[in-house]
Amino acid sequence: MTTTDWITDIALVLVVFRQLREGRLDLKTFLIPLGIVAFVAHSYLHSVPTGGNDLVLIGALMAIGAALGIAGGVYTRIRAAGGHLLIKAGVASAVLWVLGMGARMGFQVWVSHGGGADDVARFSIAHHITTDQAWVAAFVLMALTEVVTRLATIYIRSRMVARPEDRAAATRPAPALDRTA
């Protein structure tokens, strides 16, 4: 693993820790994690292999990423206060985020420095995974999918939270029609 690998992996883990403290839901909430995964995708995702069972591996890890992202978004508290939306990642959300990001980091360390390269090679041969680029694509797309689905879930949930001014407008009686002629 390179220094850049460590920095991006740690930055992605720290994104959710930033949200353990309640703060405003704003554009930065969405742009920072999207920027990080866009950088990772640009740096590492040069192609998506389609030979053998490469797409099965990629699809399976993307499905795991989607499940982790949706669950992480569901376990993030969103509330309205003072005319703003506030967001706070719950413990379950943080655990899911660290599990997803940490699993990828752990896999990289295991393959690069822990003697896992031979095991991954044997697994790849036995399951018709054609190149190491399939593993790279699978993990990068898993991270991208986790981030996008978590943010999409948070965005959808934030639209469902009624803001105080919306509630006030909804409780005002509708004007009556004057039927006198």
JSON list of N, CA and C in Angstrom, two decimals, residues 46-91:
[
{"chain": "A", "resi": 46, "resn": "HIS", "atom": "N", "xyz": [-9.02, 1.97, -13.82]},
{"chain": "A", "resi": 46, "resn": "HIS", "atom": "CA", "xyz": [-8.62, 2.22, -15.20]},
{"chain": "A", "resi": 46, "resn": "HIS", "atom": "C", "xyz": [-9.48, 1.43, -16.17]},
{"chain": "A", "resi": 47, "resn": "SER", "atom": "N", "xyz": [-10.02, 0.33, -15.72]},
{"chain": "A", "resi": 47, "resn": "SER", "atom": "CA", "xyz": [-10.90, -0.47, -16.56]},
{"chain": "A", "resi": 47, "resn": "SER", "atom": "C", "xyz": [-11.75, -1.36, -15.65]},
{"chain": "A", "resi": 48, "resn": "VAL", "atom": "N", "xyz": [-12.82, -1.85, -16.22]},
{"chain": "A", "resi": 48, "resn": "VAL", "atom": "CA", "xyz": [-13.66, -2.81, -15.51]},
{"chain": "A", "resi": 48, "resn": "VAL", "atom": "C", "xyz": [-13.60, -4.12, -16.31]},
{"chain": "A", "resi": 49, "resn": "PRO", "atom": "N", "xyz": [-12.83, -5.09, -15.80]},
{"chain": "A", "resi": 49, "resn": "PRO", "atom": "CA", "xyz": [-12.69, -6.36, -16.52]},
{"chain": "A", "resi": 49, "resn": "PRO", "atom": "C", "xyz": [-14.02, -7.10, -16.60]},
{"chain": "A", "resi": 50, "resn": "THR", "atom": "N", "xyz": [-14.24, -7.75, -17.72]},
{"chain": "A", "resi": 50, "resn": "THR", "atom": "CA", "xyz": [-15.50, -8.46, -17.93]},
{"chain": "A", "resi": 50, "resn": "THR", "atom": "C", "xyz": [-15.31, -9.94, -18.23]},
{"chain": "A", "resi": 51, "resn": "GLY", "atom": "N", "xyz": [-14.08, -10.43, -18.18]},
{"chain": "A", "resi": 51, "resn": "GLY", "atom": "CA", "xyz": [-13.83, -11.83, -18.48]},
{"chain": "A", "resi": 51, "resn": "GLY", "atom": "C", "xyz": [-14.16, -12.73, -17.31]},
{"chain": "A", "resi": 52, "resn": "GLY", "atom": "N", "xyz": [-14.33, -14.01, -17.60]},
{"chain": "A", "resi": 52, "resn": "GLY", "atom": "CA", "xyz": [-14.58, -14.99, -16.55]},
{"chain": "A", "resi": 52, "resn": "GLY", "atom": "C", "xyz": [-15.71, -14.57, -15.63]},
{"chain": "A", "resi": 53, "resn": "ASN", "atom": "N", "xyz": [-15.46, -14.65, -14.34]},
{"chain": "A", "resi": 53, "resn": "ASN", "atom": "CA", "xyz": [-16.44, -14.23, -13.33]},
{"chain": "A", "resi": 53, "resn": "ASN", "atom": "C", "xyz": [-16.10, -12.88, -12.71]},
{"chain": "A", "resi": 54, "resn": "ASP", "atom": "N", "xyz": [-15.37, -12.06, -13.45]},
{"chain": "A", "resi": 54, "resn": "ASP", "atom": "CA", "xyz": [-14.98, -10.74, -12.94]},
{"chain": "A", "resi": 54, "resn": "ASP", "atom": "C", "xyz": [-16.21, -9.90, -12.58]},
{"chain": "A", "resi": 55, "resn": "LEU", "atom": "N", "xyz": [-17.20, -9.90, -13.44]},
{"chain": "A", "resi": 55, "resn": "LEU", "atom": "CA", "xyz": [-18.40, -9.09, -13.18]},
{"chain": "A", "resi": 55, "resn": "LEU", "atom": "C", "xyz": [-19.20, -9.63, -12.00]},
{"chain": "A", "resi": 56, "resn": "VAL", "atom": "N", "xyz": [-19.13, -10.93, -11.77]},
{"chain": "A", "resi": 56, "resn": "VAL", "atom": "CA", "xyz": [-19.81, -11.52, -10.61]},
{"chain": "A", "resi": 56, "resn": "VAL", "atom": "C", "xyz": [-19.15, -11.00, -9.33]},
{"chain": "A", "resi": 57, "resn": "LEU", "atom": "N", "xyz": [-17.81, -11.01, -9.30]},
{"chain": "A", "resi": 57, "resn": "LEU", "atom": "CA", "xyz": [-17.07, -10.48, -8.15]},
{"chain": "A", "resi": 57, "resn": "LEU", "atom": "C", "xyz": [-17.40, -9.01, -7.94]},
{"chain": "A", "resi": 58, "resn": "ILE", "atom": "N", "xyz": [-17.34, -8.24, -9.02]},
{"chain": "A", "resi": 58, "resn": "ILE", "atom": "CA", "xyz": [-17.61, -6.80, -8.93]},
{"chain": "A", "resi": 58, "resn": "ILE", "atom": "C", "xyz": [-19.04, -6.56, -8.46]},
{"chain": "A", "resi": 59, "resn": "GLY", "atom": "N", "xyz": [-19.99, -7.27, -9.04]},
{"chain": "A", "resi": 59, "resn": "GLY", "atom": "CA", "xyz": [-21.40, -7.12, -8.64]},
{"chain": "A", "resi": 59, "resn": "GLY", "atom": "C", "xyz": [-21.64, -7.50, -7.19]},
{"chain": "A", "resi": 60, "resn": "ALA", "atom": "N", "xyz": [-21.00, -8.57, -6.74]},
{"chain": "A", "resi": 60, "resn": "ALA", "atom": "CA", "xyz": [-21.17, -9.01, -5.34]},
{"chain": "A", "resi": 60, "resn": "ALA", "atom": "C", "xyz": [-20.65, -7.96, -4.37]},
{"chain": "A", "resi": 61, "resn": "LEU", "atom": "N", "xyz": [-19.47, -7.42, -4.65]},
{"chain": "A", "resi": 61, "resn": "LEU", "atom": "CA", "xyz": [-18.92, -6.42, -3.74]},
{"chain": "A", "resi": 61, "resn": "LEU", "atom": "C", "xyz": [-19.69, -5.10, -3.83]},
{"chain": "A", "resi": 62, "resn": "MET", "atom": "N", "xyz": [-20.19, -4.77, -5.02]},
{"chain": "A", "resi": 62, "resn": "MET", "atom": "CA", "xyz": [-21.03, -3.57, -5.12]},
{"chain": "A", "resi": 62, "resn": "MET", "atom": "C", "xyz": [-22.33, -3.74, -4.34]},
{"chain": "A", "resi": 63, "resn": "ALA", "atom": "N", "xyz": [-22.90, -4.94, -4.35]},
{"chain": "A", "resi": 63, "resn": "ALA", "atom": "CA", "xyz": [-24.12, -5.20, -3.58]},
{"chain": "A", "resi": 63, "resn": "ALA", "atom": "C", "xyz": [-23.84, -5.06, -2.09]},
{"chain": "A", "resi": 64, "resn": "ILE", "atom": "N", "xyz": [-22.69, -5.55, -1.64]},
{"chain": "A", "resi": 64, "resn": "ILE", "atom": "CA", "xyz": [-22.31, -5.38, -0.23]},
{"chain": "A", "resi": 64, "resn": "ILE", "atom": "C", "xyz": [-22.15, -3.90, 0.08]},
{"chain": "A", "resi": 65, "resn": "GLY", "atom": "N", "xyz": [-21.50, -3.17, -0.81]},
{"chain": "A", "resi": 65, "resn": "GLY", "atom": "CA", "xyz": [-21.34, -1.73, -0.62]},
{"chain": "A", "resi": 65, "resn": "GLY", "atom": "C", "xyz": [-22.68, -1.01, -0.55]},
{"chain": "A", "resi": 66, "resn": "ALA", "atom": "N", "xyz": [-23.62, -1.40, -1.41]},
{"chain": "A", "resi": 66, "resn": "ALA", "atom": "CA", "xyz": [-24.95, -0.78, -1.40]},
{"chain": "A", "resi": 66, "resn": "ALA", "atom": "C", "xyz": [-25.67, -1.07, -0.09]},
{"chain": "A", "resi": 67, "resn": "ALA", "atom": "N", "xyz": [-25.60, -2.31, 0.37]},
{"chain": "A", "resi": 67, "resn": "ALA", "atom": "CA", "xyz": [-26.26, -2.67, 1.63]},
{"chain": "A", "resi": 67, "resn": "ALA", "atom": "C", "xyz": [-25.66, -1.89, 2.80]},
{"chain": "A", "resi": 68, "resn": "LEU", "atom": "N", "xyz": [-24.34, -1.80, 2.84]},
{"chain": "A", "resi": 68, "resn": "LEU", "atom": "CA", "xyz": [-23.69, -1.04, 3.92]},
{"chain": "A", "resi": 68, "resn": "LEU", "atom": "C", "xyz": [-24.04, 0.45, 3.83]},
{"chain": "A", "resi": 69, "resn": "GLY", "atom": "N", "xyz": [-24.08, 0.99, 2.62]},
{"chain": "A", "resi": 69, "resn": "GLY", "atom": "CA", "xyz": [-24.39, 2.40, 2.43]},
{"chain": "A", "resi": 69, "resn": "GLY", "atom": "C", "xyz": [-25.82, 2.74, 2.82]},
{"chain": "A", "resi": 70, "resn": "ILE", "atom": "N", "xyz": [-26.76, 1.93, 2.40]},
{"chain": "A", "resi": 70, "resn": "ILE", "atom": "CA", "xyz": [-28.17, 2.18, 2.74]},
{"chain": "A", "resi": 70, "resn": "ILE", "atom": "C", "xyz": [-28.37, 2.06, 4.24]},
{"chain": "A", "resi": 71, "resn": "ALA", "atom": "N", "xyz": [-27.82, 1.01, 4.83]},
{"chain": "A", "resi": 71, "resn": "ALA", "atom": "CA", "xyz": [-27.97, 0.83, 6.28]},
{"chain": "A", "resi": 71, "resn": "ALA", "atom": "C", "xyz": [-27.30, 1.98, 7.03]},
{"chain": "A", "resi": 72, "resn": "GLY", "atom": "N", "xyz": [-26.14, 2.40, 6.57]},
{"chain": "A", "resi": 72, "resn": "GLY", "atom": "CA", "xyz": [-25.47, 3.52, 7.21]},
{"chain": "A", "resi": 72, "resn": "GLY", "atom": "C", "xyz": [-26.28, 4.80, 7.12]},
{"chain": "A", "resi": 73, "resn": "GLY", "atom": "N", "xyz": [-26.94, 5.02, 6.00]},
{"chain": "A", "resi": 73, "resn": "GLY", "atom": "CA", "xyz": [-27.79, 6.19, 5.84]},
{"chain": "A", "resi": 73, "resn": "GLY", "atom": "C", "xyz": [-29.03, 6.13, 6.70]},
{"chain": "A", "resi": 74, "resn": "VAL", "atom": "N", "xyz": [-29.57, 4.94, 6.86]},
{"chain": "A", "resi": 74, "resn": "VAL", "atom": "CA", "xyz": [-30.77, 4.75, 7.69]},
{"chain": "A", "resi": 74, "resn": "VAL", "atom": "C", "xyz": [-30.43, 5.01, 9.17]},
{"chain": "A", "resi": 75, "resn": "TYR", "atom": "N", "xyz": [-29.24, 4.59, 9.59]},
{"chain": "A", "resi": 75, "resn": "TYR", "atom": "CA", "xyz": [-28.85, 4.77, 10.99]},
{"chain": "A", "resi": 75, "resn": "TYR", "atom": "C", "xyz": [-28.16, 6.10, 11.26]},
{"chain": "A", "resi": 76, "resn": "THR", "atom": "N", "xyz": [-28.36, 7.06, 10.37]},
{"chain": "A", "resi": 76, "resn": "THR", "atom": "CA", "xyz": [-27.88, 8.42, 10.58]},
{"chain": "A", "resi": 76, "resn": "THR", "atom": "C", "xyz": [-29.08, 9.29, 10.95]},
{"chain": "A", "resi": 77, "resn": "ARG", "atom": "N", "xyz": [-28.99, 9.97, 12.07]},
{"chain": "A", "resi": 77, "resn": "ARG", "atom": "CA", "xyz": [-30.11, 10.79, 12.53]},
{"chain": "A", "resi": 77, "resn": "ARG", "atom": "C", "xyz": [-30.13, 12.12, 11.77]},
{"chain": "A", "resi": 78, "resn": "ILE", "atom": "N", "xyz": [-31.30, 12.50, 11.33]},
{"chain": "A", "resi": 78, "resn": "ILE", "atom": "CA", "xyz": [-31.50, 13.77, 10.64]},
{"chain": "A", "resi": 78, "resn": "ILE", "atom": "C", "xyz": [-32.68, 14.45, 11.31]},
{"chain": "A", "resi": 79, "resn": "ARG", "atom": "N", "xyz": [-32.47, 15.69, 11.73]},
{"chain": "A", "resi": 79, "resn": "ARG", "atom": "CA", "xyz": [-33.57, 16.42, 12.36]},
{"chain": "A", "resi": 79, "resn": "ARG", "atom": "C", "xyz": [-33.50, 17.88, 11.98]},
{"chain": "A", "resi": 80, "resn": "ALA", "atom": "N", "xyz": [-34.65, 18.53, 12.09]},
{"chain": "A", "resi": 80, "resn": "ALA", "atom": "CA", "xyz": [-34.74, 19.96, 11.81]},
{"chain": "A", "resi": 80, "resn": "ALA", "atom": "C", "xyz": [-34.63, 20.72, 13.11]},
{"chain": "A", "resi": 81, "resn": "ALA", "atom": "N", "xyz": [-33.86, 21.81, 13.09]},
{"chain": "A", "resi": 81, "resn": "ALA", "atom": "CA", "xyz": [-33.73, 22.69, 14.26]},
{"chain": "A", "resi": 81, "resn": "ALA", "atom": "C", "xyz": [-33.27, 24.06, 13.78]},
{"chain": "A", "resi": 82, "resn": "GLY", "atom": "N", "xyz": [-33.97, 25.07, 14.22]},
{"chain": "A", "resi": 82, "resn": "GLY", "atom": "CA", "xyz": [-33.57, 26.44, 13.88]},
{"chain": "A", "resi": 82, "resn": "GLY", "atom": "C", "xyz": [-33.57, 26.73, 12.39]},
{"chain": "A", "resi": 83, "resn": "GLY", "atom": "N", "xyz": [-34.45, 26.09, 11.66]},
{"chain": "A", "resi": 83, "resn": "GLY", "atom": "CA", "xyz": [-34.52, 26.32, 10.22]},
{"chain": "A", "resi": 83, "resn": "GLY", "atom": "C", "xyz": [-33.46, 25.57, 9.42]},
{"chain": "A", "resi": 84, "resn": "HIS", "atom": "N", "xyz": [-32.68, 24.73, 10.07]},
{"chain": "A", "resi": 84, "resn": "HIS", "atom": "CA", "xyz": [-31.64, 23.96, 9.40]},
{"chain": "A", "resi": 84, "resn": "HIS", "atom": "C", "xyz": [-31.86, 22.48, 9.64]},
{"chain": "A", "resi": 85, "resn": "LEU", "atom": "N", "xyz": [-31.31, 21.69, 8.77]},
{"chain": "A", "resi": 85, "resn": "LEU", "atom": "CA", "xyz": [-31.29, 20.25, 8.99]},
{"chain": "A", "resi": 85, "resn": "LEU", "atom": "C", "xyz": [-29.97, 19.89, 9.65]},
{"chain": "A", "resi": 86, "resn": "LEU", "atom": "N", "xyz": [-30.06, 19.07, 10.69]},
{"chain": "A", "resi": 86, "resn": "LEU", "atom": "CA", "xyz": [-28.88, 18.62, 11.41]},
{"chain": "A", "resi": 86, "resn": "LEU", "atom": "C", "xyz": [-28.71, 17.12, 11.19]},
{"chain": "A", "resi": 87, "resn": "ILE", "atom": "N", "xyz": [-27.47, 16.70, 11.15]},
{"chain": "A", "resi": 87, "resn": "ILE", "atom": "CA", "xyz": [-27.16, 15.29, 10.88]},
{"chain": "A", "resi": 87, "resn": "ILE", "atom": "C", "xyz": [-26.20, 14.79, 11.95]},
{"chain": "A", "resi": 88, "resn": "LYS", "atom": "N", "xyz": [-26.42, 13.56, 12.36]},
{"chain": "A", "resi": 88, "resn": "LYS", "atom": "CA", "xyz": [-25.52, 12.92, 13.32]},
{"chain": "A", "resi": 88, "resn": "LYS", "atom": "C", "xyz": [-25.50, 11.42, 13.02]},
{"chain": "A", "resi": 89, "resn": "ALA", "atom": "N", "xyz": [-24.31, 10.93, 12.76]},
{"chain": "A", "resi": 89, "resn": "ALA", "atom": "CA", "xyz": [-24.17, 9.49, 12.50]},
{"chain": "A", "resi": 89, "resn": "ALA", "atom": "C", "xyz": [-24.34, 8.75, 13.82]},
{"chain": "A", "resi": 90, "resn": "GLY", "atom": "N", "xyz": [-25.16, 7.72, 13.81]},
{"chain": "A", "resi": 90, "resn": "GLY", "atom": "CA", "xyz": [-25.33, 6.89, 14.99]},
{"chain": "A", "resi": 90, "resn": "GLY", "atom": "C", "xyz": [-24.19, 5.90, 15.10]},
{"chain": "A", "resi": 91, "resn": "VAL", "atom": "N", "xyz": [-24.14, 5.22, 16.21]},
{"chain": "A", "resi": 91, "resn": "VAL", "atom": "CA", "xyz": [-23.09, 4.23, 16.44]},
{"chain": "A", "resi": 91, "resn": "VAL", "atom": "C", "xyz": [-23.15, 3.13, 15.38]}
]
